[in-house]
Amino acid sequence: MASSTSTVAVREWYFHLRLQEPLTPEQSDTLDGLDRFNDGRIGLEEGPGYALFSCIFKAETLTDAVAEALSFFEEFPGVLVRSVELDPQALAENGMATASVVPAP
């Protein structure tokens, strides 16, 4: 019987999830209690008028990494991700050549 093994390498992917709006105080309190957000793969960055999560996820593809990160928000009611962004540093880390922003549908 032949065994099947994947030849696609799992690697780390770097990207940002920009939120629709900054977190409310209640959402910040909820975030503190969500263990999935405290494992070092996703971290909150906030500034005047914005909030985003910097992400580092291991997966075979960028799409798989983004899908896993987005699944974290199933436990985070009322928080909407506006876009997935790759800044110049993330592009370099990911080995990509051009800037890109993928807006949510």
Coordinates of N, CA, C and O in Angstrom, one line a residue:
M1 N 0.9 -1.2 0.0 CA 0.0 0.0 0.0 C 0.9 1.2 0.0 O 1.8 1.3 0.8
A2 N 0.6 2.2 -0.9 CA 1.5 3.4 -1.0 C 1.0 4.4 0.1 O -0.1 4.5 0.4
S3 N 2.0 5.0 0.6 CA 1.7 6.1 1.6 C 1.7 7.4 0.9 O 2.5 7.6 0.0
S4 N 0.8 8.3 1.4 CA 0.8 9.6 0.7 C 1.4 10.6 1.7 O 1.2 10.7 2.9
T5 N 2.4 11.4 1.1 CA 3.0 12.4 1.9 C 2.9 13.7 1.1 O 3.0 13.7 -0.1
S6 N 2.8 14.8 1.8 CA 2.7 16.1 1.1 C 4.1 16.6 0.8 O 5.0 16.5 1.6
T7 N 4.3 17.2 -0.4 CA 5.6 17.8 -0.7 C 5.5 19.3 -0.6 O 6.5 19.9 -0.8
V8 N 4.4 19.8 -0.2 CA 4.3 21.3 0.0 C 4.8 21.6 1.4 O 4.4 21.0 2.4
A9 N 5.7 22.5 1.5 CA 6.3 22.8 2.8 C 5.4 23.8 3.6 O 4.8 24.7 3.1
V10 N 5.3 23.5 4.9 CA 4.7 24.4 5.8 C 5.7 25.5 6.1 O 6.8 25.2 6.4
R11 N 5.2 26.8 6.1 CA 6.1 27.9 6.4 C 5.3 28.9 7.2 O 4.1 28.9 7.3
E12 N 6.1 29.9 7.7 CA 5.4 31.0 8.4 C 5.0 32.1 7.4 O 5.8 32.5 6.5
W13 N 3.8 32.6 7.6 CA 3.3 33.7 6.8 C 3.0 34.9 7.7 O 2.5 34.8 8.8
Y14 N 3.4 36.1 7.2 CA 3.2 37.3 7.9 C 2.2 38.2 7.2 O 2.3 38.4 6.0
F15 N 1.2 38.7 8.0 CA 0.2 39.6 7.4 C -0.5 40.3 8.5 O -0.3 40.1 9.7
H16 N -1.4 41.3 8.2 CA -2.1 42.1 9.1 C -3.6 41.9 8.8 O -4.0 41.8 7.7
L17 N -4.4 41.9 9.9 CA -5.9 41.9 9.7 C -6.3 43.2 10.3 O -6.2 43.5 11.5
R18 N -6.8 44.1 9.4 CA -7.2 45.5 9.8 C -8.7 45.4 10.2 O -9.5 44.9 9.4
L19 N -9.1 45.9 11.3 CA -10.4 45.9 11.8 C -11.2 47.0 11.2 O -10.7 48.1 10.8
Q20 N -12.5 46.8 11.1 CA -13.5 47.8 10.6 C -13.4 49.1 11.5 O -13.4 50.2 11.0
E21 N -13.3 48.9 12.8 CA -13.3 50.0 13.8 C -12.4 49.6 14.9 O -12.1 48.5 15.2
P22 N -11.9 50.6 15.7 CA -11.1 50.3 16.9 C -12.0 49.5 17.8 O -13.2 49.6 17.8
L23 N -11.3 48.8 18.7 CA -12.0 48.0 19.7 C -12.7 48.9 20.8 O -12.1 49.9 21.1
T24 N -13.9 48.5 21.2 CA -14.5 49.2 22.3 C -13.9 48.7 23.6 O -13.2 47.6 23.6
P25 N -14.1 49.4 24.7 CA -13.5 48.9 26.0 C -14.1 47.5 26.3 O -13.3 46.6 26.8
E26 N -15.3 47.2 26.0 CA -15.9 45.9 26.2 C -15.2 44.8 25.4 O -15.0 43.7 25.8
Q27 N -15.0 45.1 24.1 CA -14.3 44.2 23.2 C -12.9 43.9 23.7 O -12.4 42.8 23.6
S28 N -12.2 45.0 24.2 CA -10.8 44.8 24.7 C -10.9 43.8 25.9 O -10.0 43.0 26.1
D29 N -11.9 44.0 26.8 CA -12.0 43.1 27.9 C -12.2 41.6 27.5 O -11.7 40.7 28.0
T30 N -13.1 41.5 26.5 CA -13.3 40.1 25.9 C -12.1 39.5 25.3 O -11.8 38.4 25.6
L31 N -11.3 40.4 24.6 CA -10.0 39.9 24.0 C -9.1 39.3 25.1 O -8.4 38.3 24.9
D32 N -9.0 40.0 26.2 CA -8.1 39.6 27.3 C -8.5 38.1 27.7 O -7.6 37.4 28.2
G33 N -9.7 37.7 27.6 CA -10.1 36.4 28.0 C -10.1 35.3 27.0 O -10.4 34.2 27.2
L34 N -9.7 35.7 25.7 CA -9.7 34.7 24.7 C -8.3 34.1 24.5 O -7.4 34.7 24.0
D35 N -8.1 32.9 24.9 CA -6.8 32.2 24.9 C -6.2 32.1 23.5 O -5.0 32.2 23.4
R36 N -7.0 31.9 22.5 CA -6.5 31.8 21.1 C -5.7 33.1 20.7 O -4.8 33.0 19.9
F37 N -6.0 34.2 21.3 CA -5.4 35.5 20.9 C -4.1 35.7 21.8 O -3.4 36.7 21.6
N38 N -3.8 34.7 22.6 CA -2.6 34.9 23.5 C -1.6 33.8 23.3 O -0.8 33.5 24.3
D39 N -1.5 33.2 22.1 CA -0.5 32.2 21.9 C 0.7 32.7 21.1 O 1.6 31.9 20.7
G40 N 0.8 34.0 20.9 CA 2.0 34.5 20.2 C 1.9 34.6 18.7 O 2.8 35.2 18.0
R41 N 0.8 34.1 18.1 CA 0.7 34.1 16.6 C -0.1 35.4 16.1 O 0.0 35.7 14.9
I42 N -0.8 36.0 17.0 CA -1.6 37.2 16.6 C -1.5 38.2 17.7 O -1.7 37.9 18.9
G43 N -1.2 39.5 17.3 CA -1.1 40.5 18.3 C -1.8 41.8 17.9 O -1.7 42.2 16.8
L44 N -2.4 42.4 18.8 CA -3.2 43.7 18.6 C -2.2 44.9 18.5 O -1.3 45.0 19.4
E45 N -2.5 45.7 17.5 CA -1.8 47.0 17.4 C -3.0 48.0 17.3 O -3.9 47.9 16.5
E46 N -2.9 49.1 18.1 CA -3.9 50.1 18.1 C -3.3 51.5 18.0 O -2.2 51.7 18.5
G47 N -4.0 52.4 17.3 CA -3.6 53.8 17.2 C -4.8 54.6 17.1 O -6.0 54.1 17.1
P48 N -4.7 55.9 17.0 CA -5.8 56.8 16.8 C -6.7 56.4 15.6 O -6.2 56.5 14.5
G49 N -7.9 55.9 15.9 CA -8.8 55.6 14.8 C -8.6 54.3 14.2 O -9.3 54.0 13.2
Y50 N -7.7 53.4 14.6 CA -7.6 52.1 14.0 C -7.2 51.0 15.0 O -6.7 51.3 16.0
A51 N -7.4 49.8 14.5 CA -6.9 48.6 15.3 C -6.6 47.6 14.2 O -7.4 47.4 13.2
L52 N -5.5 46.9 14.4 CA -5.2 45.8 13.5 C -4.5 44.7 14.3 O -4.0 44.9 15.4
F53 N -4.5 43.5 13.7 CA -3.8 42.4 14.3 C -2.6 42.0 13.4 O -2.8 41.7 12.3
S54 N -1.4 42.0 14.0 CA -0.2 41.5 13.3 C -0.2 40.0 13.5 O -0.4 39.5 14.6
C55 N -0.1 39.2 12.4 CA -0.2 37.8 12.4 C 1.0 37.1 11.9 O 1.6 37.5 10.9
I56 N 1.4 36.0 12.5 CA 2.4 35.0 12.0 C 1.8 33.6 12.2 O 1.7 33.1 13.3
F57 N 1.4 33.0 11.1 CA 0.8 31.7 11.1 C 1.6 30.7 10.2 O 2.0 31.1 9.1
K58 N 1.7 29.5 10.7 CA 2.3 28.4 9.9 C 1.3 27.7 9.1 O 0.2 27.4 9.6
A59 N 1.5 27.6 7.8 CA 0.6 26.9 6.9 C 1.3 26.6 5.6 O 2.3 27.2 5.3
E60 N 0.6 25.8 4.7 CA 1.2 25.6 3.4 C 1.1 26.7 2.5 O 1.9 27.0 1.7
T61 N -0.1 27.5 2.6 CA -0.3 28.7 1.8 C -0.7 29.9 2.6 O -1.2 29.7 3.7
L62 N -0.5 31.0 2.0 CA -1.0 32.3 2.6 C -2.5 32.2 2.9 O -3.0 32.6 3.9
T63 N -3.2 31.7 1.9 CA -4.7 31.6 2.1 C -5.1 30.7 3.3 O -6.0 31.1 4.1
D64 N -4.4 29.6 3.5 CA -4.6 28.8 4.7 C -4.3 29.5 6.0 O -5.0 29.4 6.9
A65 N -3.2 30.3 5.9 CA -2.8 31.0 7.1 C -3.8 32.1 7.5 O -4.2 32.2 8.6
V66 N -4.3 32.8 6.5 CA -5.3 33.8 6.7 C -6.6 33.2 7.2 O -7.3 33.7 8.1
A67 N -7.0 32.1 6.6 CA -8.3 31.4 7.0 C -8.2 31.0 8.5 O -9.2 31.2 9.2
E68 N -7.0 30.5 8.9 CA -6.9 30.1 10.3 C -7.0 31.3 11.2 O -7.7 31.3 12.2
A69 N -6.3 32.4 10.8 CA -6.4 33.6 11.6 C -7.8 34.2 11.7 O -8.3 34.6 12.8
L70 N -8.5 34.2 10.6 CA -9.9 34.7 10.6 C -10.8 33.8 11.5 O -11.8 34.3 12.0
S71 N -10.5 32.5 11.6 CA -11.3 31.7 12.4 C -11.3 32.1 13.9 O -12.2 31.8 14.6
F72 N -10.2 32.8 14.3 CA -10.2 33.3 15.7 C -11.3 34.2 16.0 O -11.8 34.3 17.1
F73 N -11.8 34.9 15.0 CA -12.8 35.9 15.2 C -14.2 35.4 15.4 O -15.1 36.1 15.8
E74 N -14.4 34.1 15.2 CA -15.7 33.4 15.5 C -16.0 33.6 16.9 O -17.2 33.6 17.3
E75 N -15.0 33.7 17.8 CA -15.3 33.8 19.3 C -15.2 35.2 19.7 O -15.2 35.5 20.9
F76 N -15.2 36.2 18.8 CA -15.0 37.6 19.1 C -16.2 38.4 18.6 O -16.0 39.1 17.5
P77 N -17.3 38.3 19.2 CA -18.5 38.9 18.6 C -18.4 40.5 18.4 O -17.8 41.2 19.3
G78 N -18.9 40.9 17.3 CA -19.0 42.3 17.0 C -17.7 42.9 16.4 O -17.7 44.1 16.1
V79 N -16.7 42.1 16.3 CA -15.4 42.6 15.7 C -15.4 42.2 14.3 O -15.4 41.0 14.0
L80 N -15.3 43.1 13.4 CA -15.2 42.8 11.9 C -13.9 43.1 11.3 O -13.3 44.2 11.6
V81 N -13.3 42.2 10.6 CA -12.1 42.4 9.9 C -12.4 43.0 8.5 O -13.2 42.5 7.8
R82 N -11.8 44.2 8.3 CA -12.1 45.0 7.1 C -11.2 44.5 5.9 O -11.6 44.4 4.8
S83 N -9.9 44.1 6.2 CA -9.0 43.7 5.1 C -7.9 42.9 5.7 O -7.5 43.0 6.8
V84 N -7.3 42.2 4.8 CA -6.0 41.5 5.0 C -5.0 42.2 4.3 O -5.1 42.5 3.1
E85 N -3.9 42.6 5.0 CA -2.9 43.5 4.4 C -1.5 42.9 4.5 O -1.2 42.3 5.5
L86 N -0.7 43.1 3.5 CA 0.7 42.7 3.5 C 1.5 44.0 3.2 O 1.5 44.6 2.2
D87 N 2.2 44.4 4.3 CA 3.0 45.7 4.2 C 4.4 45.3 3.6 O 4.6 44.1 3.4
P88 N 5.2 46.3 3.3 CA 6.5 45.9 2.8 C 7.3 44.9 3.6 O 8.0 44.0 3.0
Q89 N 7.3 45.0 4.9 CA 8.0 44.0 5.7 C 7.4 42.6 5.6 O 8.2 41.7 5.4
A90 N 6.1 42.5 5.6 CA 5.5 41.2 5.4 C 5.8 40.7 4.0 O 6.0 39.5 3.9
L91 N 5.8 41.5 3.0 CA 6.1 41.1 1.7 C 7.5 40.5 1.6 O 7.7 39.4 1.0
A92 N 8.4 41.2 2.3 CA 9.8 40.7 2.3 C 9.9 39.3 3.0 O 10.5 38.4 2.6
E93 N 9.2 39.2 4.2 CA 9.2 38.0 5.0 C 8.6 36.9 4.2 O 9.0 35.7 4.3
N94 N 7.5 37.2 3.4 CA 6.8 36.2 2.7 C 7.5 35.8 1.3 O 7.0 34.9 0.6
G95 N 8.5 36.6 1.0 CA 9.2 36.4 -0.3 C 8.3 36.8 -1.5 O 8.4 36.2 -2.6
M96 N 7.6 37.9 -1.3 CA 6.7 38.4 -2.4 C 7.3 39.7 -2.9 O 8.0 40.4 -2.2
A97 N 6.9 40.1 -4.1 CA 7.5 41.2 -4.8 C 6.7 42.5 -4.8 O 7.3 43.5 -4.9
T98 N 5.4 42.4 -4.6 CA 4.6 43.7 -4.7 C 3.7 43.8 -3.6 O 3.2 42.8 -3.0
A99 N 3.3 45.0 -3.2 CA 2.4 45.3 -2.2 C 1.0 44.9 -2.6 O 0.6 44.9 -3.7
S100 N 0.2 44.5 -1.6 CA -1.1 44.1 -1.9 C -2.0 44.3 -0.7 O -1.6 44.2 0.5
V101 N -3.3 44.6 -1.0 CA -4.3 44.6 0.1 C -5.5 43.9 -0.5 O -5.9 44.2 -1.6
V102 N -6.1 43.0 0.3 CA -7.2 42.2 -0.2 C -8.4 42.6 0.7 O -8.5 42.3 1.9
P103 N -9.3 43.5 0.2 CA -10.4 43.9 1.0 C -11.4 42.8 1.3 O -11.6 41.9 0.4
A104 N -12.1 42.8 2.4 CA -13.1 41.8 2.7 C -14.3 42.0 1.8 O -14.5 43.2 1.3
P105 N -15.0 41.0 1.5 CA -16.2 41.1 0.5 C -17.3 42.0 1.2 O -17.4 42.1 2.3

